[in-house]
Short mmCIF file of C-alpha atoms and ligand atoms in Angstrom, two decimals:
data_model
loop_
_atom_site.label_atom_id
_atom_site.label_comp_id
_atom_site.label_asym_id
_atom_site.label_seq_id
_atom_site.Cartn_x
_atom_site.Cartn_y
_atom_site.Cartn_z
CA MET A 1 0.00 0.00 0.00
CA THR A 2 1.16 3.49 -0.77
CA ASP A 3 1.13 5.76 2.27
CA VAL A 4 -0.43 9.09 1.24
CA VAL A 5 0.76 11.85 3.57
CA GLN A 6 0.10 15.56 3.97
CA PRO A 7 2.89 18.07 3.34
CA ASP A 8 3.11 18.93 7.03
CA ALA A 9 6.09 18.43 9.35
CA LYS A 10 5.03 14.87 10.19
CA GLY A 11 4.49 13.87 6.55
CA ILE A 12 7.79 15.41 5.43
CA ALA A 13 9.70 13.67 8.25
CA ARG A 14 8.15 10.30 7.38
CA ALA A 15 8.91 10.73 3.66
CA ALA A 16 12.48 11.85 4.37
CA ALA A 17 13.11 8.79 6.53
CA VAL A 18 11.76 6.49 3.82
CA LEU A 19 14.06 8.12 1.24
CA ARG A 20 17.13 7.80 3.45
CA ASN A 21 16.35 4.11 3.92
CA GLY A 22 16.15 3.37 0.22
CA GLY A 23 12.38 3.69 -0.26
CA LEU A 24 10.47 5.49 -3.02
CA VAL A 25 8.64 8.77 -2.38
CA ALA A 26 6.47 10.68 -4.86
CA PHE A 27 6.44 14.41 -4.15
CA PRO A 28 5.28 17.62 -5.81
CA THR A 29 7.71 19.96 -7.52
CA GLU A 30 6.80 23.23 -9.24
CA THR A 31 6.79 21.40 -12.59
CA VAL A 32 5.27 17.91 -12.12
CA TYR A 33 5.29 15.23 -9.40
CA GLY A 34 8.61 13.42 -9.07
CA LEU A 35 9.30 9.84 -8.00
CA GLY A 36 12.26 10.18 -5.65
CA ALA A 37 14.95 7.76 -4.52
CA HIS A 38 18.23 8.26 -2.62
CA ALA A 39 20.50 9.13 -5.54
CA LEU A 40 23.60 7.53 -4.04
CA ASP A 41 21.81 4.21 -3.33
CA PRO A 42 21.98 2.12 -6.53
CA ALA A 43 19.36 -0.40 -5.36
CA ALA A 44 16.86 2.38 -4.61
CA VAL A 45 17.50 3.93 -8.02
CA ARG A 46 17.01 0.57 -9.77
CA ARG A 47 13.60 0.30 -8.12
CA VAL A 48 12.59 3.61 -9.71
CA PHE A 49 13.25 2.17 -13.18
CA ASP A 50 11.38 -0.99 -12.20
CA VAL A 51 8.18 0.57 -10.96
CA LYS A 52 8.00 3.05 -13.87
CA GLY A 53 8.85 0.48 -16.52
CA ARG A 54 11.48 2.96 -17.67
CA PRO A 55 14.32 1.83 -19.95
CA ALA A 56 17.62 1.77 -17.99
CA ALA A 57 19.23 3.82 -20.77
CA ASP A 58 17.22 6.95 -19.87
CA PRO A 59 19.10 8.86 -17.12
CA LEU A 60 17.48 10.54 -14.10
CA ILE A 61 17.65 14.11 -12.79
CA VAL A 62 19.26 14.52 -9.36
CA HIS A 63 17.42 16.99 -7.12
CA ILE A 64 19.39 18.94 -4.51
CA ASP A 65 18.43 21.56 -1.94
CA SER A 66 20.83 24.30 -3.11
CA LEU A 67 23.84 25.15 -5.26
CA GLY A 68 25.92 24.38 -2.17
CA SER A 69 25.11 20.66 -2.53
CA LEU A 70 26.27 20.45 -6.16
CA ALA A 71 30.05 20.15 -5.80
CA PRO A 72 30.25 16.47 -4.71
CA LEU A 73 28.17 15.37 -7.72
CA VAL A 74 30.21 17.01 -10.49
CA GLU A 75 33.77 17.21 -11.79
CA ALA A 76 33.72 21.00 -11.61
CA ILE A 77 31.19 23.82 -11.50
CA PRO A 78 31.70 25.96 -14.59
CA ASP A 79 31.23 29.70 -14.22
CA VAL A 80 28.14 29.68 -16.51
CA ALA A 81 26.53 27.07 -14.28
CA ARG A 82 27.02 29.35 -11.27
CA ARG A 83 25.52 32.28 -13.13
CA LEU A 84 22.54 30.26 -14.34
CA ALA A 85 22.00 28.83 -10.87
CA SER A 86 22.06 32.22 -9.19
CA ARG A 87 19.51 33.42 -11.72
CA PHE A 88 17.18 30.41 -12.05
CA TRP A 89 17.59 28.19 -8.94
CA PRO A 90 15.49 27.22 -7.20
CA GLY A 91 13.38 26.72 -10.33
CA PRO A 92 12.53 24.63 -13.39
CA LEU A 93 16.01 24.52 -14.93
CA THR A 94 18.05 21.28 -15.05
CA LEU A 95 21.77 21.56 -15.80
CA VAL A 96 23.72 18.71 -17.41
CA LEU A 97 27.34 18.75 -16.19
CA ARG A 98 30.30 16.37 -16.18
CA ARG A 99 29.75 14.06 -13.24
CA SER A 100 31.96 12.97 -10.36
CA ASN A 101 32.46 9.28 -9.62
CA ARG A 102 30.19 9.53 -6.56
CA VAL A 103 27.13 9.40 -8.80
CA PRO A 104 26.07 5.80 -9.52
CA ASP A 105 25.88 4.58 -13.12
CA GLU A 106 22.25 3.67 -12.45
CA VAL A 107 21.39 7.39 -12.20
CA THR A 108 23.26 8.55 -15.31
CA ALA A 109 22.70 5.46 -17.46
CA GLY A 110 26.47 5.19 -17.66
CA LEU A 111 26.94 8.64 -19.19
CA ASP A 112 29.86 10.80 -18.05
CA THR A 113 27.39 13.62 -17.27
CA VAL A 114 24.75 14.13 -14.60
CA ALA A 115 21.57 16.22 -14.73
CA VAL A 116 20.88 18.32 -11.61
CA ARG A 117 18.29 20.80 -10.44
CA VAL A 118 17.09 22.64 -7.33
CA PRO A 119 13.27 22.55 -7.35
CA ALA A 120 11.35 25.63 -6.20
CA HIS A 121 8.25 23.94 -4.71
CA PRO A 122 8.15 24.44 -0.91
CA VAL A 123 7.26 20.76 -0.32
CA ALA A 124 10.15 19.55 -2.49
CA ALA A 125 12.48 22.00 -0.76
CA ALA A 126 11.40 20.84 2.72
CA LEU A 127 11.76 17.18 1.72
CA LEU A 128 15.26 17.66 0.30
CA GLU A 129 16.34 19.55 3.38
CA ALA A 130 14.95 16.89 5.73
CA ALA A 131 16.35 13.97 3.73
CA ALA A 132 19.75 15.65 3.49
CA VAL A 133 20.72 13.42 0.55
CA PRO A 134 20.57 14.06 -3.21
CA VAL A 135 17.33 12.65 -4.64
CA ALA A 136 17.11 11.10 -8.11
CA ALA A 137 13.60 11.70 -9.42
CA PRO A 138 11.96 11.18 -12.79
CA SER A 139 8.36 12.25 -13.26
CA ALA A 140 6.10 9.98 -11.16
CA ASN A 141 4.23 8.37 -14.07
CA LEU A 142 4.43 5.03 -15.81
CA PHE A 143 6.83 5.16 -18.76
CA SER A 144 5.33 6.97 -21.78
CA ARG A 145 2.25 8.22 -19.88
CA PRO A 146 1.69 11.97 -19.34
CA SER A 147 3.56 13.36 -16.34
CA PRO A 148 1.45 13.74 -13.16
CA THR A 149 0.41 17.22 -12.10
CA ARG A 150 -1.86 16.10 -9.24
CA ALA A 151 -1.53 13.47 -6.51
CA ALA A 152 -4.43 11.53 -8.04
CA HIS A 153 -2.43 11.13 -11.29
CA VAL A 154 0.41 9.51 -9.35
CA LEU A 155 -2.01 7.03 -7.79
CA GLN A 156 -3.56 6.26 -11.20
CA ASP A 157 -0.16 5.00 -12.37
CA LEU A 158 1.76 3.86 -9.29
CA ASP A 159 -0.56 3.10 -6.35
CA GLY A 160 0.79 0.17 -4.36
CA ARG A 161 4.15 0.25 -6.17
CA ILE A 162 5.73 3.12 -4.23
CA ASP A 163 6.12 3.67 -0.48
CA VAL A 164 4.95 7.24 0.14
CA LEU A 165 3.11 9.95 -1.79
CA ILE A 166 3.11 13.50 -0.46
CA ASP A 167 -0.12 15.15 -1.63
CA GLY A 168 0.79 18.76 -2.34
CA GLY A 169 -2.14 19.58 -4.63
CA GLN A 170 -1.73 20.70 -8.21
CA THR A 171 1.76 21.50 -9.49
CA PRO A 172 1.89 25.10 -10.74
CA VAL A 173 4.00 24.95 -13.93
CA GLY A 174 2.62 21.73 -15.39
CA VAL A 175 5.41 20.81 -17.85
CA GLU A 176 8.79 19.33 -16.95
CA SER A 177 11.91 21.41 -16.36
CA THR A 178 14.08 22.82 -19.11
CA VAL A 179 17.09 20.51 -19.58
CA LEU A 180 20.19 22.50 -20.53
CA ASP A 181 23.38 20.64 -21.50
CA LEU A 182 26.50 22.52 -20.40
CA SER A 183 28.88 19.61 -20.96
CA GLY A 184 29.84 20.50 -24.54
CA ASP A 185 31.17 23.55 -26.38
CA THR A 186 27.74 25.09 -26.91
CA ALA A 187 24.97 25.31 -24.33
CA LEU A 188 22.12 23.19 -25.73
CA ILE A 189 18.53 22.95 -24.57
CA LEU A 190 17.70 19.23 -24.78
CA ARG A 191 14.14 19.68 -23.50
CA PRO A 192 12.29 23.02 -23.56
CA GLY A 193 10.46 24.12 -20.41
CA ALA A 194 9.42 27.12 -18.38
CA VAL A 195 12.93 28.57 -18.32
CA THR A 196 12.79 29.56 -21.97
CA LEU A 197 15.50 29.89 -24.61
CA GLU A 198 15.09 33.67 -24.39
CA MET A 199 15.73 33.55 -20.63
CA VAL A 200 18.78 31.28 -20.97
CA ARG A 201 20.19 33.59 -23.69
CA GLU A 202 20.23 36.48 -21.22
CA VAL A 203 23.03 34.54 -19.50
CA ILE A 204 24.47 32.57 -22.46
CA PRO A 205 23.79 34.54 -25.66
CA ASP A 206 24.71 31.68 -28.03
CA ALA A 207 22.61 28.97 -26.31
CA ARG A 208 20.56 26.92 -28.77
CA ILE A 209 17.80 24.36 -28.81
CA ARG A 210 19.14 20.94 -29.86
CA GLY A 211 18.96 20.21 -33.55
CA SER A 212 18.45 23.83 -34.47
CA GLY A 213 20.44 26.68 -35.92
CA ALA A 214 17.86 29.21 -34.86
CA GLY A 215 15.20 28.38 -32.34
CA ALA A 216 12.18 26.23 -31.76
CA ASP A 217 11.88 24.97 -35.30
CA GLY A 218 14.76 22.55 -35.47
CA LEU A 219 13.58 20.72 -32.37
CA LEU A 220 10.81 19.18 -34.40
CA ARG A 221 13.27 17.98 -37.02
CA SER A 222 15.40 16.19 -34.48
CA PRO A 223 14.25 12.58 -34.99
CA GLY A 224 15.22 11.29 -31.56
CA LEU A 225 12.77 13.66 -29.95
CA LEU A 226 9.71 12.55 -31.84
CA GLU A 227 9.29 9.13 -30.31
CA LYS A 228 5.97 8.46 -28.62
CA HIS A 229 6.08 10.02 -25.20
CA TYR A 230 3.90 11.92 -22.76
CA SER A 231 1.04 10.12 -24.43
CA PRO A 232 -2.57 9.56 -23.56
CA ARG A 233 -3.97 6.09 -24.32
CA ALA A 234 -6.28 7.60 -26.92
CA ARG A 235 -4.77 8.37 -30.33
CA LEU A 236 -4.05 12.08 -30.34
CA THR A 237 -3.95 14.20 -33.48
CA LEU A 238 -2.57 17.74 -33.35
CA TYR A 239 -4.07 20.44 -35.59
CA GLU A 240 -1.95 23.46 -36.47
CA GLY A 241 -2.92 26.70 -38.20
CA HIS A 242 -5.17 29.71 -37.72
CA PRO A 243 -7.30 28.96 -34.63
CA ALA A 244 -10.68 29.56 -36.30
CA ARG A 245 -9.78 27.34 -39.32
CA VAL A 246 -8.37 24.71 -36.98
CA ILE A 247 -11.56 24.61 -34.90
CA ASP A 248 -13.72 24.31 -38.06
CA ARG A 249 -11.62 21.37 -39.20
CA ILE A 250 -11.65 19.71 -35.76
CA ARG A 251 -15.46 20.00 -35.65
CA ARG A 252 -15.74 18.32 -39.07
CA ASP A 253 -13.31 15.52 -38.22
CA ALA A 254 -14.98 15.01 -34.83
CA ASP A 255 -18.43 14.69 -36.45
CA GLU A 256 -17.09 12.10 -38.90
CA ALA A 257 -15.33 10.12 -36.19
CA ARG A 258 -18.44 10.11 -34.05
CA ALA A 259 -20.48 8.89 -37.00
CA ARG A 260 -18.04 5.97 -37.23
CA GLY A 261 -18.84 5.19 -33.59
CA GLN A 262 -15.71 6.59 -31.96
CA ARG A 263 -15.63 8.40 -28.63
CA VAL A 264 -14.09 11.77 -29.46
CA GLY A 265 -12.27 13.99 -26.96
CA ILE A 266 -11.23 17.50 -27.94
CA ILE A 267 -8.59 19.83 -26.56
CA ALA A 268 -9.56 23.43 -27.29
CA ALA A 269 -8.85 26.86 -25.84
CA VAL A 270 -11.12 28.83 -23.56
CA GLY A 271 -13.22 30.90 -25.97
CA ASP A 272 -13.01 28.54 -29.00
CA GLU A 273 -16.41 28.21 -30.67
CA ILE A 274 -17.01 24.52 -30.39
CA ASP A 275 -19.55 22.59 -28.35
CA GLY A 276 -21.42 19.31 -28.21
CA PHE A 277 -18.36 17.12 -27.64
CA GLU A 278 -16.27 16.07 -24.64
CA ILE A 279 -13.96 19.09 -24.50
CA ALA A 280 -11.02 19.92 -22.24
CA ARG A 281 -10.44 23.66 -22.44
CA LEU A 282 -7.00 25.17 -21.84
CA GLY A 283 -5.72 28.69 -21.70
CA PRO A 284 -6.97 31.09 -23.01
CA ASP A 285 -4.60 31.32 -25.97
CA ASP A 286 -2.80 34.39 -24.63
CA ASP A 287 -2.14 32.74 -21.24
CA LEU A 288 0.36 30.00 -22.06
CA ALA A 289 1.16 29.48 -18.37
CA ALA A 290 -2.45 28.37 -17.90
CA VAL A 291 -2.23 26.12 -20.99
CA ALA A 292 0.89 24.41 -19.62
CA ALA A 293 -0.60 24.06 -16.14
CA GLY A 294 -3.64 22.20 -17.46
CA LEU A 295 -2.17 20.24 -20.37
CA TYR A 296 -1.38 16.85 -18.79
CA ALA A 297 -4.55 16.84 -16.66
CA ALA A 298 -6.53 17.39 -19.88
CA LEU A 299 -4.91 14.35 -21.51
CA ARG A 300 -5.54 12.18 -18.45
CA ASP A 301 -9.13 13.44 -18.02
CA LEU A 302 -10.02 12.62 -21.63
CA ASP A 303 -8.46 9.16 -21.21
CA ALA A 304 -10.44 8.60 -18.01
CA TRP A 305 -13.62 9.61 -19.85
CA GLY A 306 -12.85 6.85 -22.35
CA ALA A 307 -11.83 8.77 -25.45
CA ASP A 308 -10.80 6.61 -28.43
CA ILE A 309 -9.28 9.61 -30.15
CA ILE A 310 -8.28 13.10 -29.04
CA LEU A 311 -8.26 16.02 -31.48
CA ALA A 312 -6.06 18.78 -30.07
CA ARG A 313 -5.67 22.31 -31.34
CA GLY A 314 -2.17 23.79 -31.22
CA PHE A 315 -1.17 26.90 -29.28
CA PRO A 316 1.21 29.74 -30.26
CA ALA A 317 4.46 27.81 -30.56
CA ASP A 318 7.37 30.05 -31.47
CA LEU A 319 8.20 31.87 -28.24
CA GLY A 320 8.51 31.41 -24.50
CA LEU A 321 6.53 28.63 -22.90
CA GLY A 322 4.83 27.98 -26.26
CA VAL A 323 7.93 26.08 -27.38
CA ALA A 324 7.58 23.58 -24.50
CA ILE A 325 3.82 23.17 -24.95
CA HIS A 326 4.28 22.54 -28.68
CA ASP A 327 7.06 20.03 -27.98
CA ARG A 328 4.84 18.00 -25.60
CA LEU A 329 1.81 18.09 -27.92
CA ARG A 330 3.93 17.00 -30.89
CA ARG A 331 5.27 14.08 -28.91
CA ALA A 332 1.83 13.11 -27.65
CA ALA A 333 0.70 13.14 -31.29
CA ALA A 334 3.59 10.83 -32.27
CA GLY A 335 3.71 12.36 -35.75
CA ARG A 336 -0.07 12.71 -36.35
CA VAL A 337 -0.08 16.44 -37.20
CA VAL A 338 -2.62 18.08 -39.50
CA VAL A 339 -1.56 21.45 -40.90
CA VAL A 340 -4.77 23.35 -41.69
CA PRO A 341 -4.47 25.85 -44.58
CA ASN A 342 -5.57 29.42 -43.86
O1 LIG B 1 10.60 18.89 -14.07
C1 LIG B 1 11.29 17.86 -14.09
O2 LIG B 1 12.40 17.82 -14.61
C2 LIG B 1 10.69 16.62 -13.40
C3 LIG B 1 10.60 16.89 -11.92
C4 LIG B 1 10.19 15.68 -11.13
O3 LIG B 1 11.82 17.42 -11.46
N1 LIG B 1 11.50 15.48 -13.69
C5 LIG B 1 11.53 14.90 -14.92
O4 LIG B 1 12.31 13.76 -14.98
O5 LIG B 1 10.90 15.33 -15.86
P1 LIG B 1 12.28 12.75 -16.21
O6 LIG B 1 13.12 11.62 -15.78
O7 LIG B 1 10.88 12.46 -16.57
O8 LIG B 1 13.03 13.50 -17.35
C6 LIG B 1 14.43 13.67 -17.26
C7 LIG B 1 14.99 14.12 -18.57
C8 LIG B 1 15.00 13.00 -19.57
O9 LIG B 1 14.65 13.54 -20.84
C9 LIG B 1 16.45 12.54 -19.54
O10 LIG B 1 16.82 11.95 -20.75
C10 LIG B 1 17.17 13.84 -19.29
O11 LIG B 1 16.35 14.53 -18.37
N2 LIG B 1 18.49 13.60 -18.68
C11 LIG B 1 18.75 13.14 -17.44
N3 LIG B 1 20.09 13.01 -17.25
C12 LIG B 1 20.68 13.41 -18.39
C13 LIG B 1 22.05 13.51 -18.82
N4 LIG B 1 23.06 13.17 -18.05
N5 LIG B 1 22.26 13.97 -20.07
C14 LIG B 1 21.24 14.33 -20.87
N6 LIG B 1 19.93 14.25 -20.53
C15 LIG B 1 19.65 13.80 -19.30
MG1 LIG B 2 9.25 11.81 -17.46
#
């Protein structure tokens, strides 16, 4: 049985003790819920891969309480890492650095780098302080399912398979941290998130998104990033183009699918003129923080309703948080993208 605890002093102390003893604790961060294990305990880390069904070749992020806890985990702390940390930690930015030999191969999948971040959520911060060990934590979902943004999502996927869940309510950001690789010659964003390319460039002007000469665009051309991931069970199709044209097209396709007997779920924006279907509304369009915060819950809610297919409209994708939202929707669509002419 998974012990669900409140984020009070007693719950934090219990969760911290479980972590120190090699157990698994799901906890809220500002991005999504994490599934934590003592990062220097290889057996605990192996259990994380086991319960998630995650391939051992996919490395984990190590969570620490402050920049002061970084030194033992890495070969050296480059000056840019210090500047980024002072600007963005605690917060949704993960830095990939050359690792020290204290970090087990289980955490890094045998790579010579380690990914590290200091989460900003008060519950995560209190847990890390109480545990007083680095905590390896992927998102607390089954492999290839959408990341959990509420405690109930964690239980949907992992109830009975983990020791403790700290229920800290809804996570505010809603998409996973930005992963920034500082181990090579150029700073590369491997995964876009709430710390945007524009923000990173204020510290490192020549930072880029992987696979791209310019910005968001190349990300989509990088084949390794298009594998099915963050996916609902229902087949999701993403529609891109002018919002009004996109909604017209979604309505038509939804009518046809329903006539074929399919249960149709729709992801639209607040204010889109569409009705008469099972609709999860995000946004509005000009509030991308709200879109990100609700995105994974929308996918899970439509799955829980029993959708066979999900037709999702795209959101402004070229700047800021839009890049991360677009990245997650593209992956959820696993290549099923309809570009609607204007
Ligand atoms: O917001 C987040 O980052 C959440 C919360 C819980 O902190 N965690 C999270 O973990 O999203 P996960 O395991 O779902 O995603 C970790 C990502 C993966 O894409 C992994 O490949 C990448 O970080 N990663 C981890 N270590 C790496 C390394 N040494 N080099 C390159 N990428 C790495
Ligand atoms: Mg994940």
